[in-house]
One Martini backbone bead per residue (centre of mass of N, CA, C, O) as a GRO file, in nm:
protein
  132
    1MET     BB    1   4.775   8.614   4.670
    2SER     BB    2   4.738   8.472   4.388
    3GLU     BB    3   4.517   8.401   4.144
    4SER     BB    4   4.610   8.107   4.096
    5THR     BB    5   4.592   8.024   4.393
    6GLN     BB    6   4.295   8.091   4.438
    7ALA     BB    7   4.192   7.896   4.220
    8TRP     BB    8   4.312   7.641   4.347
    9VAL     BB    9   4.162   7.656   4.613
   10ALA     BB   10   3.873   7.661   4.502
   11ALA     BB   11   3.895   7.386   4.358
   12GLY     BB   12   3.957   7.218   4.613
   13VAL     BB   13   3.703   7.287   4.769
   14ARG     BB   14   3.493   7.190   4.558
   15ALA     BB   15   3.589   6.896   4.553
   16VAL     BB   16   3.516   6.826   4.844
   17LEU     BB   17   3.215   6.898   4.833
   18GLY     BB   18   3.144   6.700   4.604
   19ALA     BB   19   3.246   6.439   4.737
   20HIS     BB   20   3.062   6.452   4.981
   21THR     BB   21   2.790   6.448   4.837
   22GLN     BB   22   2.825   6.184   4.675
   23ALA     BB   23   2.886   5.998   4.916
   24GLN     BB   24   2.633   6.052   5.082
   25ASP     BB   25   2.419   5.975   4.858
   26ALA     BB   26   2.560   5.671   4.839
   27GLY     BB   27   2.654   5.570   5.139
   28ARG     BB   28   2.977   5.649   5.181
   29THR     BB   29   3.097   5.685   5.479
   30ASP     BB   30   3.410   5.663   5.464
   31ASP     BB   31   3.438   5.886   5.246
   32VAL     BB   32   3.330   6.113   5.416
   33VAL     BB   33   3.522   6.096   5.663
   34ALA     BB   34   3.791   6.138   5.489
   35LEU     BB   35   3.711   6.464   5.454
   36TYR     BB   36   3.808   6.479   5.749
   37THR     BB   37   3.942   6.557   6.011
   38PRO     BB   38   3.998   6.390   6.299
   39ASP     BB   39   3.864   6.671   6.446
   40GLY     BB   40   3.609   6.703   6.313
   41VAL     BB   41   3.312   6.916   6.254
   42LEU     BB   42   2.951   6.887   6.300
   43GLU     BB   43   2.683   7.122   6.247
   44LEU     BB   44   2.343   7.099   6.364
   45PRO     BB   45   2.039   7.166   6.409
   46GLY     BB   46   1.946   7.044   6.729
   47MET     BB   47   2.251   6.952   6.779
   48ASP     BB   48   2.518   6.819   6.869
   49PRO     BB   49   2.822   6.807   6.803
   50VAL     BB   50   3.020   6.636   6.566
   51GLU     BB   51   3.322   6.461   6.678
   52GLY     BB   52   3.506   6.298   6.487
   53HIS     BB   53   3.535   6.006   6.319
   54ASP     BB   54   3.355   5.821   6.491
   55ALA     BB   55   3.106   6.009   6.507
   56LEU     BB   56   3.074   6.054   6.204
   57ARG     BB   57   3.030   5.761   6.124
   58GLU     BB   58   2.773   5.715   6.289
   59ALA     BB   59   2.604   5.938   6.166
   60PHE     BB   60   2.626   5.860   5.858
   61LYS     BB   61   2.517   5.577   5.896
   62GLY     BB   62   2.232   5.680   6.001
   63TRP     BB   63   2.204   5.856   5.709
   64ALA     BB   64   2.165   5.647   5.522
   65PRO     BB   65   2.017   5.573   5.244
   66THR     BB   66   1.677   5.436   5.154
   67GLN     BB   67   1.666   5.644   4.922
   68PRO     BB   68   1.681   5.854   4.691
   69GLN     BB   69   1.935   6.117   4.687
   70LEU     BB   70   2.001   6.491   4.690
   71HIS     BB   71   2.265   6.721   4.701
   72MET     BB   72   2.253   7.065   4.622
   73VAL     BB   73   2.547   7.234   4.558
   74THR     BB   74   2.573   7.595   4.564
   75ASN     BB   75   2.717   7.900   4.551
   76THR     BB   76   3.019   7.885   4.595
   77VAL     BB   77   3.219   8.071   4.835
   78VAL     BB   78   3.532   8.178   4.882
   79THR     BB   79   3.594   8.385   5.160
   80SER     BB   80   3.880   8.253   5.238
   81SER     BB   81   4.247   8.252   5.202
   82ALA     BB   82   4.529   8.051   5.271
   83GLU     BB   83   4.786   7.882   5.340
   84GLY     BB   84   4.601   7.588   5.400
   85GLU     BB   85   4.335   7.778   5.409
   86ALA     BB   86   3.962   7.779   5.430
   87THR     BB   87   3.653   7.939   5.335
   88ALA     BB   88   3.296   7.853   5.295
   89VAL     BB   89   2.991   7.920   5.104
   90SER     BB   90   2.678   7.732   5.074
   91ASP     BB   91   2.420   7.610   4.901
   92VAL     BB   92   2.132   7.388   4.989
   93VAL     BB   93   1.951   7.104   4.847
   94PHE     BB   94   1.723   6.855   4.953
   95PHE     BB   95   1.654   6.547   4.792
   96GLN     BB   96   1.377   6.316   4.733
   97ARG     BB   97   1.269   5.997   4.621
   98GLY     BB   98   0.947   5.905   4.543
   99GLU     BB   99   0.650   5.814   4.414
  100ALA     BB  100   0.621   6.131   4.298
  101GLY     BB  101   0.922   6.189   4.313
  102TRP     BB  102   1.095   6.468   4.330
  103ALA     BB  103   1.179   6.641   4.649
  104PRO     BB  104   1.206   6.911   4.840
  105LEU     BB  105   1.305   6.933   5.197
  106VAL     BB  106   1.578   7.118   5.206
  107VAL     BB  107   1.707   7.440   5.299
  108GLY     BB  108   2.049   7.571   5.294
  109ARG     BB  109   2.370   7.612   5.472
  110TYR     BB  110   2.722   7.622   5.430
  111ASP     BB  111   2.989   7.641   5.673
  112ASP     BB  112   3.333   7.624   5.588
  113GLU     BB  113   3.628   7.460   5.710
  114LEU     BB  114   3.959   7.438   5.577
  115CYS     BB  115   4.241   7.212   5.514
  116ARG     BB  116   4.580   7.135   5.447
  117ARG     BB  117   4.683   6.785   5.429
  118ASP     BB  118   4.910   6.627   5.266
  119GLY     BB  119   4.776   6.772   4.993
  120THR     BB  120   4.483   6.779   5.134
  121TRP     BB  121   4.160   6.863   5.142
  122LEU     BB  122   3.978   6.945   5.449
  123LEU     BB  123   3.742   6.920   5.687
  124ARG     BB  124   3.699   7.088   6.002
  125ARG     BB  125   3.418   7.255   5.949
  126ARG     BB  126   3.054   7.219   5.969
  127LYS     BB  127   2.786   7.448   5.917
  128THR     BB  128   2.438   7.412   5.947
  129THR     BB  129   2.166   7.579   5.790
  130TYR     BB  130   1.827   7.670   5.785
  131GLN     BB  131   1.572   7.768   5.578
  132ALA     BB  132   1.249   7.922   5.585
   0.00000   0.00000   0.00000
């Protein structure tokens, strides 16, 4: 794969991750779900995997923000890529704003598998782990 193709893949992956974060923090459930393949999977510690658009929609609807929140996704490294497929690892810090201001509540890592369908990069699987 050429360097320009690798850069294009990395830019596409980062765009999906950014769109996911902004939509989730704004409570735009349908926009979040649209970033997953129809059989997409979300894995979170202590929960059964959330699989498919209907289950993802219900989960993200239940997690819709009730106060300002912000997921800071950073240090994204596209760990492998091939034509139409990519994996990436990112660090994430979840902040919520309360009466005392913004506070970090969770630090974790996303391990993402993505694929390109009909010209669009989509999440096929996201595994979230929390850092102690």
